[in-house]
Amino acid sequence: MRLSDLSPGETALVVRVGGSGAIHRRLLSIGILPGAIVRAVRVSPLGDPIAYEIRGSFISLRRNEADYVEVEKIVPLHLVPPGSVVKVILVDGGVGFIRNLNRMGLSPGKLVEVLRPCCPMLIRTDAGVFNIGRGMAYRIYVR
Amino acid sequence: MLIALAGNPNTGKSTLFNEITGAHQHIGNWPGVTVEKKEGFVEYEGKRILVVDLPGTYSLTAYSLEELIARNFILEEKPDVVIDVIDSTNLERNLYLLTELMELTDRIVVALNMFDEAKKKYRIDFKKMEKILGIPVIPTIAIRGEGVKELLHATLHGKFSMKKPEYPEDVEKRIKVLEERLKEIMEEHVRWHAIKLIEGDVEVIRKLQRMNAKSIIHLAEHLRHEIEDIYGEDIETVMASFRYSFSHGLFHEVAEPINVGGVTITDMIDHVVAHKIFGIPIFLVIMYLSFNFVFEVAVPFQDAIDLIFNGKNLSGGGKILGLVDISYGWMTTFMPSWLSSFINYGMFRGLGAVLTFTPIIMLLFIILSFLEDSGYLARIAFLMDRIMRKIGMEGRGIISLMLGLGCNVPAIMSTRTLRNEKERKLAMALNPLVPCGARIQVFAFLTSMFFSKNQALVLWSLLILSFVVIAILGYIYSRTIFRGEVEPFVMELPPYRLPTLKGVLIHMWEKSEGFLKKAGTIIIGAAGIIWLLAALPWGVEYGSEASYIGQFAQIIGPFGRLFGLTSQAIIALFFGFFAKEVVIESFTVLFESKAALMVSMTPLQAYSFLLFLLFYTPCVATVATIYQETRSLKFVIFVIFEGFFLAFLFSFLVYNIGVLLGVS
């Protein structure tokens, strides 16, 4: 799907950045590149432009510009309702953080079952059952 | 010693610049373009340091004017130190530019600005950052002036042993190959040129073409394709990804997030002011209140300045003398009275006119600075973009049009917020058609006389006509003469910040000073010329029908009558060029009483006059400002021509259709 198809509140992973010349380069330098996490925040009164949150800042893009960005919808773990089993897509953090989560069986590709909603969250992975706090759940993206 | 300030937009770079240089600064344009250039100096430890504020950019590509200016300055002027001003609350994104700067120069000092705000978001270990990068990293809080001394100290005495970010082996070895070849033809910035060549940077390729290095260009092309094949992405994505992974890694090394996922104040404010339904009404209310504030405060000042300069005619027949009268009387004691009259009633009075403009201009600039510094301007752009795009401008264009309702001078200067040159020119060409406060004043005065029953209706008809004309012209211009490449409108919505008084005042003064100095001299000169035409031949009553202006009006009278303009109306319009509100004064000179004025024109003629006044040439101050902003006489003539064309068109149509229909 395209970035412009994202509804406010939804999060996605950037897959490909198309376009050429200035627009292509500008999207990249603002941090929209493959692997980046983008959240649609708000739509302007006439439906265009749209504000996105990207790497901690808010960026306004016109629809025709957001059309160039191919994305894949993902969900931060804290929004996952209890009872569902989801797959970890991405963990957003430094080396230490990633290593810690790895030990809890939370690395890309692994399955997680949510037992109790946030926060703290109770989850089951192939490494066991864990309590995880809000700070962690916000930085784990699943599908 | 020369230092340059680089950084993303909205990092507090300008505030830091102000804190470093204090009052020692100069604002001009970068050569050949309308991008603002700020320079200043500071004395530190007995050394005089020249500081240049580079345009705010997100990267250093060849795709935008600002980015080219910034990188060319570093390449060509070789500043001793580049200070990269980083918004610490937005560390990861800001570090991207740092990685690009590190490819360009070794001597960088990092200013972690807004460090206090960042502490609420994460713990930043700036010492560790210093160690990883091998360059000084200084936390600063520009709005409080904190960290400025440390920054200057680091600039002079800091240790620079930069560890350059490296690309993965596949890329790095290709850069090295190219570097070897480039060393044969250049000595400086070799690695940077190699990287840019691989990236396919158009400017660098052009440079090499000029150096006749075709084989190197081919080699770079070949290496670029190899890299693209290895990674399966276009080269720009590949290189940007590596730079971002470096900044991402560095970010997580030095910053530990606290408090993730909370709702920020900015979020809460935006929830209301950038709302899908309420956003635009709130914007209109804010603008309405701002204007009320401006006029409430400015009018008494204007009246006072006018009184000081021009005195006041008392209703009993006497006169309170103004400075101009007193100075005239004094100068006649030692010079001929015509010369004294020229100096005082011509030029000195012109100075008075400039000064009466200033309160309103300064206040409008305060409003503009407040909108800009608080972050609300970006929201206005977000709300209005779709509408404004129809007339060829991005959302911010609405601001210049709205300020125009106050005064066209600050409105035209505010077009600096438009980044695209074509859009800026378009905005400047349309702005004089917005009826300014002075014209609205004249409309109110004349409609109260000629259309006492339908005053509001007539006034609104003029306002609506001007908006319709602006919309139509904007639509046409943006698709013809001012058609430009559609520039990406990737705009940051910065967090809301309370502007500091100091910041707003500096901002306001920078702009007002420009107007006073440069436009002021042109206005005073024009005032002198107008005086000559209105006062000669010597001995006639100033501005009367016997003066040159009066005679001219008589001669073109028959032509004017085609448009329903009387010869007195033509004289009044002539004075209106000086400043639109002078039209009222001119009528009072030409007619002994209000009753005489009221019978001089039919309502149809009066309406035709109002239409003419709505569109014809902008006043001297506006013309001077347009020239000052564009440095193009051609453009100024175009704007004047456009105004006259519309004025003639509408007066002619309305008057003659009116006559045909038997309205009078």
mmCIF file of N, CA and C in Angstrom, chain A residues 15-34 39 41-65 91-98 134-136 138-139, chain B residues 58-59 61 63-64 67 89-90 92-93 96 100 121 196 199 233-234 236-237 240-241 243-244 248 252-253 257 260-262 264 266-267 270-271 274-276 280 381-383 385-387 389 393-395 419 486-494:
data_model
loop_
_atom_site.group_PDB
_atom_site.id
_atom_site.type_symbol
_atom_site.label_atom_id
_atom_site.label_comp_id
_atom_site.label_asym_id
_atom_site.label_seq_id
_atom_site.Cartn_x
_atom_site.Cartn_y
_atom_site.Cartn_z
ATOM 1 N N VAL A 15 8.689 0.535 2.753
ATOM 2 C CA VAL A 15 9.260 -0.547 1.976
ATOM 3 C C VAL A 15 10.134 0.005 0.853
ATOM 4 N N ARG A 16 9.614 1.031 0.180
ATOM 5 C CA ARG A 16 10.346 1.570 -0.966
ATOM 6 C C ARG A 16 9.997 3.046 -1.118
ATOM 7 N N VAL A 17 10.988 3.831 -1.521
ATOM 8 C CA VAL A 17 10.729 5.247 -1.769
ATOM 9 C C VAL A 17 10.927 5.502 -3.253
ATOM 10 N N GLY A 18 9.844 5.832 -3.928
ATOM 11 C CA GLY A 18 9.927 6.058 -5.369
ATOM 12 C C GLY A 18 10.146 7.526 -5.684
ATOM 13 N N GLY A 19 9.676 7.932 -6.841
ATOM 14 C CA GLY A 19 9.872 9.314 -7.267
ATOM 15 C C GLY A 19 11.285 9.504 -7.759
ATOM 16 N N SER A 20 11.570 10.707 -8.240
ATOM 17 C CA SER A 20 12.937 10.954 -8.691
ATOM 18 C C SER A 20 13.292 12.396 -8.396
ATOM 19 N N GLY A 21 14.568 12.700 -8.547
ATOM 20 C CA GLY A 21 15.036 14.076 -8.372
ATOM 21 C C GLY A 21 14.770 14.614 -6.991
ATOM 22 N N ALA A 22 14.322 15.869 -6.956
ATOM 23 C CA ALA A 22 14.202 16.596 -5.692
ATOM 24 C C ALA A 22 13.299 15.887 -4.687
ATOM 25 N N ILE A 23 12.156 15.390 -5.153
ATOM 26 C CA ILE A 23 11.207 14.815 -4.204
ATOM 27 C C ILE A 23 11.769 13.528 -3.599
ATOM 28 N N HIS A 24 12.393 12.722 -4.438
ATOM 29 C CA HIS A 24 12.987 11.473 -3.967
ATOM 30 C C HIS A 24 14.016 11.775 -2.876
ATOM 31 N N ARG A 25 14.899 12.703 -3.177
ATOM 32 C CA ARG A 25 15.988 13.067 -2.270
ATOM 33 C C ARG A 25 15.453 13.693 -0.984
ATOM 34 N N ARG A 26 14.407 14.540 -1.140
ATOM 35 C CA ARG A 26 13.883 15.215 0.033
ATOM 36 C C ARG A 26 13.227 14.229 0.995
ATOM 37 N N LEU A 27 12.506 13.268 0.428
ATOM 38 C CA LEU A 27 11.885 12.248 1.274
ATOM 39 C C LEU A 27 12.947 11.475 2.041
ATOM 40 N N LEU A 28 14.026 11.139 1.337
ATOM 41 C CA LEU A 28 15.094 10.376 1.989
ATOM 42 C C LEU A 28 15.746 11.197 3.101
ATOM 43 N N SER A 29 16.035 12.467 2.801
ATOM 44 C CA SER A 29 16.812 13.225 3.784
ATOM 45 C C SER A 29 15.979 13.581 5.009
ATOM 46 N N ILE A 30 14.660 13.500 4.880
ATOM 47 C CA ILE A 30 13.822 13.762 6.040
ATOM 48 C C ILE A 30 13.675 12.481 6.871
ATOM 49 N N GLY A 31 14.213 11.397 6.339
ATOM 50 C CA GLY A 31 14.220 10.159 7.111
ATOM 51 C C GLY A 31 13.239 9.117 6.626
ATOM 52 N N ILE A 32 12.577 9.384 5.504
ATOM 53 C CA ILE A 32 11.648 8.389 4.966
ATOM 54 C C ILE A 32 12.426 7.486 4.025
ATOM 55 N N LEU A 33 12.910 6.388 4.548
ATOM 56 C CA LEU A 33 13.615 5.430 3.696
ATOM 57 C C LEU A 33 13.299 4.022 4.158
ATOM 58 N N PRO A 34 13.603 3.032 3.302
ATOM 59 C CA PRO A 34 13.202 1.665 3.615
ATOM 60 C C PRO A 34 13.588 1.292 5.049
ATOM 61 N N ARG A 39 4.033 7.056 11.089
ATOM 62 C CA ARG A 39 2.663 7.004 11.602
ATOM 63 C C ARG A 39 1.890 8.180 11.016
ATOM 64 N N VAL A 41 -0.690 10.982 11.263
ATOM 65 C CA VAL A 41 -1.168 11.669 12.447
ATOM 66 C C VAL A 41 -2.479 12.395 12.197
ATOM 67 N N ARG A 42 -2.495 13.202 11.127
ATOM 68 C CA ARG A 42 -3.692 14.030 10.967
ATOM 69 C C ARG A 42 -3.802 14.485 9.528
ATOM 70 N N VAL A 43 -5.052 14.660 9.098
ATOM 71 C CA VAL A 43 -5.316 15.074 7.724
ATOM 72 C C VAL A 43 -5.780 16.528 7.755
ATOM 73 N N SER A 44 -5.324 17.300 6.806
ATOM 74 C CA SER A 44 -5.710 18.706 6.729
ATOM 75 C C SER A 44 -7.174 18.836 6.261
ATOM 76 N N PRO A 45 -7.810 19.994 6.518
ATOM 77 C CA PRO A 45 -9.250 20.130 6.267
ATOM 78 C C PRO A 45 -9.715 19.679 4.882
ATOM 79 N N LEU A 46 -8.916 19.904 3.851
ATOM 80 C CA LEU A 46 -9.369 19.504 2.533
ATOM 81 C C LEU A 46 -8.783 18.154 2.106
ATOM 82 N N GLY A 47 -8.328 17.397 3.111
ATOM 83 C CA GLY A 47 -7.860 16.043 2.823
ATOM 84 C C GLY A 47 -6.424 15.980 2.330
ATOM 85 N N ASP A 48 -5.771 17.114 2.224
ATOM 86 C CA ASP A 48 -4.425 17.181 1.666
ATOM 87 C C ASP A 48 -3.828 18.513 2.092
ATOM 88 N N PRO A 49 -2.646 18.594 2.613
ATOM 89 C CA PRO A 49 -1.676 17.544 2.924
ATOM 90 C C PRO A 49 -2.025 16.718 4.174
ATOM 91 N N ILE A 50 -1.148 15.762 4.457
ATOM 92 C CA ILE A 50 -1.321 14.892 5.614
ATOM 93 C C ILE A 50 -0.070 15.005 6.494
ATOM 94 N N ALA A 51 -0.277 15.008 7.821
ATOM 95 C CA ALA A 51 0.869 15.080 8.736
ATOM 96 C C ALA A 51 1.251 13.682 9.195
ATOM 97 N N TYR A 52 2.554 13.397 9.162
ATOM 98 C CA TYR A 52 3.068 12.102 9.588
ATOM 99 C C TYR A 52 4.072 12.284 10.707
ATOM 100 N N GLU A 53 4.160 11.270 11.559
ATOM 101 C CA GLU A 53 5.227 11.281 12.538
ATOM 102 C C GLU A 53 6.310 10.345 12.043
ATOM 103 N N ILE A 54 7.514 10.872 11.970
ATOM 104 C CA ILE A 54 8.626 10.073 11.478
ATOM 105 C C ILE A 54 9.865 10.392 12.299
ATOM 106 N N ARG A 55 10.455 9.388 12.893
ATOM 107 C CA ARG A 55 11.637 9.557 13.740
ATOM 108 C C ARG A 55 11.466 10.706 14.739
ATOM 109 N N GLY A 56 10.327 10.743 15.355
ATOM 110 C CA GLY A 56 10.126 11.717 16.434
ATOM 111 C C GLY A 56 9.740 13.117 15.998
ATOM 112 N N SER A 57 9.656 13.381 14.685
ATOM 113 C CA SER A 57 9.197 14.711 14.299
ATOM 114 C C SER A 57 7.974 14.607 13.398
ATOM 115 N N PHE A 58 7.252 15.722 13.302
ATOM 116 C CA PHE A 58 6.029 15.749 12.512
ATOM 117 C C PHE A 58 6.311 16.397 11.173
ATOM 118 N N ILE A 59 5.945 15.693 10.115
ATOM 119 C CA ILE A 59 6.243 16.159 8.776
ATOM 120 C C ILE A 59 4.953 16.183 7.966
ATOM 121 N N SER A 60 4.758 17.291 7.242
ATOM 122 C CA SER A 60 3.579 17.386 6.402
ATOM 123 C C SER A 60 3.959 17.043 4.963
ATOM 124 N N LEU A 61 3.201 16.109 4.383
ATOM 125 C CA LEU A 61 3.449 15.713 2.992
ATOM 126 C C LEU A 61 2.179 15.881 2.189
ATOM 127 N N ARG A 62 2.324 16.331 0.952
ATOM 128 C CA ARG A 62 1.158 16.357 0.082
ATOM 129 C C ARG A 62 0.855 14.920 -0.348
ATOM 130 N N ARG A 63 -0.408 14.694 -0.667
ATOM 131 C CA ARG A 63 -0.832 13.353 -1.059
ATOM 132 C C ARG A 63 -0.006 12.799 -2.225
ATOM 133 N N ASN A 64 0.204 13.659 -3.230
ATOM 134 C CA ASN A 64 0.930 13.159 -4.408
ATOM 135 C C ASN A 64 2.382 12.825 -4.066
ATOM 136 N N GLU A 65 2.895 13.418 -2.980
ATOM 137 C CA GLU A 65 4.252 13.084 -2.553
ATOM 138 C C GLU A 65 4.258 11.782 -1.754
ATOM 139 N N VAL A 91 12.079 -4.197 15.880
ATOM 140 C CA VAL A 91 12.302 -3.689 17.226
ATOM 141 C C VAL A 91 13.088 -2.397 17.094
ATOM 142 N N ASP A 92 12.554 -1.314 17.645
ATOM 143 C CA ASP A 92 13.163 -0.005 17.458
ATOM 144 C C ASP A 92 13.986 0.370 18.682
ATOM 145 N N GLY A 93 15.295 0.300 18.563
ATOM 146 C CA GLY A 93 16.133 0.660 19.695
ATOM 147 C C GLY A 93 17.596 0.397 19.419
ATOM 148 N N GLY A 94 18.415 0.617 20.449
ATOM 149 C CA GLY A 94 19.848 0.428 20.294
ATOM 150 C C GLY A 94 20.228 -1.032 20.425
ATOM 151 N N VAL A 95 21.521 -1.282 20.314
ATOM 152 C CA VAL A 95 22.036 -2.648 20.334
ATOM 153 C C VAL A 95 21.634 -3.378 21.625
ATOM 154 N N GLY A 96 21.797 -2.700 22.762
ATOM 155 C CA GLY A 96 21.496 -3.299 24.058
ATOM 156 C C GLY A 96 20.041 -3.706 24.166
ATOM 157 N N PHE A 97 19.172 -2.811 23.737
ATOM 158 C CA PHE A 97 17.735 -3.036 23.789
ATOM 159 C C PHE A 97 17.351 -4.244 22.942
ATOM 160 N N ILE A 98 17.899 -4.257 21.755
ATOM 161 C CA ILE A 98 17.600 -5.359 20.843
ATOM 162 C C ILE A 98 18.075 -6.685 21.439
ATOM 163 N N ARG A 134 5.418 -0.464 29.395
ATOM 164 C CA ARG A 134 4.966 0.423 28.336
ATOM 165 C C ARG A 134 6.120 0.858 27.432
ATOM 166 N N GLY A 135 7.253 1.217 28.064
ATOM 167 C CA GLY A 135 8.421 1.693 27.312
ATOM 168 C C GLY A 135 8.884 0.677 26.281
ATOM 169 N N MET A 136 8.763 -0.588 26.642
ATOM 170 C CA MET A 136 9.178 -1.632 25.716
ATOM 171 C C MET A 136 8.119 -1.875 24.650
ATOM 172 N N TYR A 138 5.942 -0.100 23.360
ATOM 173 C CA TYR A 138 5.829 0.948 22.349
ATOM 174 C C TYR A 138 6.835 0.793 21.220
ATOM 175 N N ARG A 139 7.925 0.071 21.529
ATOM 176 C CA ARG A 139 9.002 0.019 20.536
ATOM 177 C C ARG A 139 9.096 -1.328 19.831
ATOM 178 N N TYR B 58 18.070 20.106 5.415
ATOM 179 C CA TYR B 58 18.021 18.750 5.955
ATOM 180 C C TYR B 58 19.165 17.903 5.440
ATOM 181 N N SER B 59 19.704 18.293 4.282
ATOM 182 C CA SER B 59 20.822 17.542 3.731
ATOM 183 C C SER B 59 21.656 18.479 2.873
ATOM 184 N N THR B 61 22.336 18.112 -0.704
ATOM 185 C CA THR B 61 22.276 17.640 -2.082
ATOM 186 C C THR B 61 22.337 18.831 -3.036
ATOM 187 N N TYR B 63 19.861 19.500 -4.996
ATOM 188 C CA TYR B 63 18.494 19.693 -5.469
ATOM 189 C C TYR B 63 17.832 20.980 -5.014
ATOM 190 N N SER B 64 18.350 21.622 -4.000
ATOM 191 C CA SER B 64 17.713 22.877 -3.628
ATOM 192 C C SER B 64 18.759 23.963 -3.479
ATOM 193 N N GLU B 67 20.514 24.221 -0.077
ATOM 194 C CA GLU B 67 21.519 23.199 0.176
ATOM 195 C C GLU B 67 22.785 23.478 -0.617
ATOM 196 N N THR B 89 16.051 17.662 20.736
ATOM 197 C CA THR B 89 14.796 16.963 20.962
ATOM 198 C C THR B 89 14.470 16.074 19.765
ATOM 199 N N ASN B 90 15.246 16.237 18.711
ATOM 200 C CA ASN B 90 14.978 15.512 17.483
ATOM 201 C C ASN B 90 16.293 14.976 16.943
ATOM 202 N N GLU B 92 17.888 12.098 16.258
ATOM 203 C CA GLU B 92 18.185 11.140 15.205
ATOM 204 C C GLU B 92 18.138 11.787 13.813
ATOM 205 N N ARG B 93 17.058 12.525 13.554
ATOM 206 C CA ARG B 93 16.915 13.166 12.247
ATOM 207 C C ARG B 93 18.016 14.193 12.021
ATOM 208 N N TYR B 96 21.538 13.188 10.770
ATOM 209 C CA TYR B 96 21.726 12.884 9.362
ATOM 210 C C TYR B 96 22.563 13.964 8.675
ATOM 211 N N GLU B 100 26.498 14.086 6.787
ATOM 212 C CA GLU B 100 26.860 14.703 5.508
ATOM 213 C C GLU B 100 27.934 15.764 5.691
ATOM 214 N N LYS B 121 12.865 14.109 27.146
ATOM 215 C CA LYS B 121 12.625 12.994 26.240
ATOM 216 C C LYS B 121 13.602 11.846 26.424
ATOM 217 N N LYS B 196 30.082 12.031 -3.733
ATOM 218 C CA LYS B 196 29.040 12.715 -4.503
ATOM 219 C C LYS B 196 28.981 12.203 -5.945
ATOM 220 N N GLU B 199 27.173 9.073 -5.952
ATOM 221 C CA GLU B 199 25.747 9.345 -5.758
ATOM 222 C C GLU B 199 25.081 9.947 -6.996
ATOM 223 N N GLU B 233 18.733 -1.411 -4.809
ATOM 224 C CA GLU B 233 18.002 -0.148 -4.608
ATOM 225 C C GLU B 233 18.704 0.920 -5.430
ATOM 226 N N ASP B 234 18.018 2.055 -5.638
ATOM 227 C CA ASP B 234 18.701 3.135 -6.330
ATOM 228 C C ASP B 234 19.774 3.717 -5.409
ATOM 229 N N GLU B 236 20.637 6.611 -4.375
ATOM 230 C CA GLU B 236 20.316 7.603 -3.359
ATOM 231 C C GLU B 236 19.733 6.940 -2.119
ATOM 232 N N THR B 237 18.873 5.933 -2.356
ATOM 233 C CA THR B 237 18.310 5.205 -1.226
ATOM 234 C C THR B 237 19.403 4.463 -0.476
ATOM 235 N N ALA B 240 21.585 7.089 1.445
ATOM 236 C CA ALA B 240 20.818 7.700 2.539
ATOM 237 C C ALA B 240 20.593 6.679 3.649
ATOM 238 N N SER B 241 20.362 5.423 3.270
ATOM 239 C CA SER B 241 20.136 4.382 4.276
ATOM 240 C C SER B 241 21.365 4.203 5.149
ATOM 241 N N ARG B 243 23.721 6.421 5.747
ATOM 242 C CA ARG B 243 23.897 7.594 6.611
ATOM 243 C C ARG B 243 22.896 7.536 7.766
ATOM 244 N N TYR B 244 21.674 7.126 7.423
ATOM 245 C CA TYR B 244 20.679 7.061 8.496
ATOM 246 C C TYR B 244 21.001 5.957 9.484
ATOM 247 N N HIS B 248 21.243 6.585 13.227
ATOM 248 C CA HIS B 248 20.382 5.758 14.068
ATOM 249 C C HIS B 248 21.218 5.066 15.148
ATOM 250 N N HIS B 252 21.196 5.787 19.256
ATOM 251 C CA HIS B 252 20.922 4.814 20.307
ATOM 252 C C HIS B 252 22.113 4.586 21.227
ATOM 253 N N GLU B 253 23.327 4.891 20.734
ATOM 254 C CA GLU B 253 24.507 4.807 21.581
ATOM 255 C C GLU B 253 24.464 5.882 22.667
ATOM 256 N N PRO B 257 15.968 6.703 25.659
ATOM 257 C CA PRO B 257 14.642 7.298 25.754
ATOM 258 C C PRO B 257 14.031 7.124 27.145
ATOM 259 N N VAL B 260 8.482 7.140 26.770
ATOM 260 C CA VAL B 260 7.961 6.995 25.408
ATOM 261 C C VAL B 260 6.447 6.925 25.396
ATOM 262 N N GLY B 261 5.879 7.403 24.325
ATOM 263 C CA GLY B 261 4.462 7.183 24.092
ATOM 264 C C GLY B 261 3.521 8.138 24.774
ATOM 265 N N GLY B 262 4.029 9.073 25.572
ATOM 266 C CA GLY B 262 3.144 10.040 26.198
ATOM 267 C C GLY B 262 2.601 11.016 25.177
ATOM 268 N N THR B 264 2.177 14.606 23.877
ATOM 269 C CA THR B 264 2.908 15.848 24.098
ATOM 270 C C THR B 264 1.954 17.043 24.052
ATOM 271 N N THR B 266 2.389 19.663 22.241
ATOM 272 C CA THR B 266 2.208 19.987 20.824
ATOM 273 C C THR B 266 1.058 19.182 20.223
ATOM 274 N N ASP B 267 1.025 17.890 20.577
ATOM 275 C CA ASP B 267 -0.051 17.024 20.119
ATOM 276 C C ASP B 267 -1.413 17.566 20.522
ATOM 277 N N ASP B 270 -2.254 20.802 18.641
ATOM 278 C CA ASP B 270 -2.586 20.497 17.253
ATOM 279 C C ASP B 270 -3.948 19.841 17.116
ATOM 280 N N HIS B 271 -4.292 19.084 18.133
ATOM 281 C CA HIS B 271 -5.582 18.420 18.103
ATOM 282 C C HIS B 271 -6.699 19.446 17.928
ATOM 283 N N ALA B 274 -5.148 22.406 14.510
ATOM 284 C CA ALA B 274 -4.983 21.840 13.174
ATOM 285 C C ALA B 274 -6.144 20.891 12.879
ATOM 286 N N HIS B 275 -7.248 21.108 13.569
ATOM 287 C CA HIS B 275 -8.412 20.229 13.459
ATOM 288 C C HIS B 275 -9.025 20.298 12.056
ATOM 289 N N LYS B 276 -9.565 19.173 11.645
ATOM 290 C CA LYS B 276 -10.119 19.070 10.300
ATOM 291 C C LYS B 276 -11.233 20.091 10.045
ATOM 292 N N ILE B 280 -9.477 25.877 10.277
ATOM 293 C CA ILE B 280 -9.516 27.104 9.474
ATOM 294 C C ILE B 280 -10.280 28.222 10.192
ATOM 295 N N ALA B 381 0.249 26.823 7.039
ATOM 296 C CA ALA B 381 0.615 26.251 5.744
ATOM 297 C C ALA B 381 -0.060 24.900 5.554
ATOM 298 N N PHE B 382 -0.095 24.110 6.635
ATOM 299 C CA PHE B 382 -0.709 22.784 6.593
ATOM 300 C C PHE B 382 -2.214 22.891 6.299
ATOM 301 N N LEU B 383 -2.879 23.854 6.956
ATOM 302 C CA LEU B 383 -4.325 24.003 6.795
ATOM 303 C C LEU B 383 -4.696 24.551 5.420
ATOM 304 N N ASP B 385 -2.786 24.819 2.546
ATOM 305 C CA ASP B 385 -2.012 24.444 1.363
ATOM 306 C C ASP B 385 -2.886 24.101 0.167
ATOM 307 N N ARG B 386 -3.906 23.291 0.412
ATOM 308 C CA ARG B 386 -4.726 22.824 -0.699
ATOM 309 C C ARG B 386 -5.429 23.977 -1.404
ATOM 310 N N ILE B 387 -5.918 24.919 -0.612
ATOM 311 C CA ILE B 387 -6.637 26.065 -1.184
ATOM 312 C C ILE B 387 -5.664 26.962 -1.940
ATOM 313 N N ARG B 389 -2.831 26.312 -3.188
ATOM 314 C CA ARG B 389 -2.172 25.710 -4.340
ATOM 315 C C ARG B 389 -2.930 26.005 -5.628
ATOM 316 N N MET B 393 0.363 28.917 -5.025
ATOM 317 C CA MET B 393 1.274 29.108 -3.900
ATOM 318 C C MET B 393 1.108 27.972 -2.907
ATOM 319 N N GLU B 394 2.153 27.766 -2.102
ATOM 320 C CA GLU B 394 1.993 26.833 -1.006
ATOM 321 C C GLU B 394 1.217 27.529 0.108
ATOM 322 N N GLY B 395 0.838 26.776 1.127
ATOM 323 C CA GLY B 395 -0.041 27.279 2.172
ATOM 324 C C GLY B 395 0.400 28.568 2.833
ATOM 325 N N ARG B 419 9.639 29.444 -0.089
ATOM 326 C CA ARG B 419 10.983 29.009 -0.439
ATOM 327 C C ARG B 419 11.200 28.985 -1.945
ATOM 328 N N VAL B 486 7.231 22.055 -9.755
ATOM 329 C CA VAL B 486 6.545 21.808 -8.493
ATOM 330 C C VAL B 486 7.594 21.354 -7.494
ATOM 331 N N GLU B 487 7.861 22.184 -6.523
ATOM 332 C CA GLU B 487 8.872 21.804 -5.546
ATOM 333 C C GLU B 487 8.243 20.952 -4.471
ATOM 334 N N PRO B 488 9.019 20.006 -3.963
ATOM 335 C CA PRO B 488 8.441 19.185 -2.903
ATOM 336 C C PRO B 488 8.046 20.048 -1.715
ATOM 337 N N PHE B 489 6.898 19.731 -1.162
ATOM 338 C CA PHE B 489 6.404 20.503 -0.035
ATOM 339 C C PHE B 489 6.540 19.640 1.207
ATOM 340 N N VAL B 490 7.749 19.167 1.417
ATOM 341 C CA VAL B 490 7.987 18.350 2.597
ATOM 342 C C VAL B 490 8.301 19.324 3.723
ATOM 343 N N MET B 491 7.347 19.517 4.610
ATOM 344 C CA MET B 491 7.489 20.583 5.598
ATOM 345 C C MET B 491 7.388 20.008 6.999
ATOM 346 N N GLU B 492 8.261 20.466 7.850
ATOM 347 C CA GLU B 492 8.222 20.002 9.217
ATOM 348 C C GLU B 492 7.195 20.814 10.000
ATOM 349 N N LEU B 493 6.457 20.146 10.876
ATOM 350 C CA LEU B 493 5.577 20.854 11.806
ATOM 351 C C LEU B 493 6.306 20.861 13.142
ATOM 352 N N PRO B 494 7.061 21.926 13.422
ATOM 353 C CA PRO B 494 7.907 21.895 14.620
ATOM 354 C C PRO B 494 7.062 21.933 15.877
#
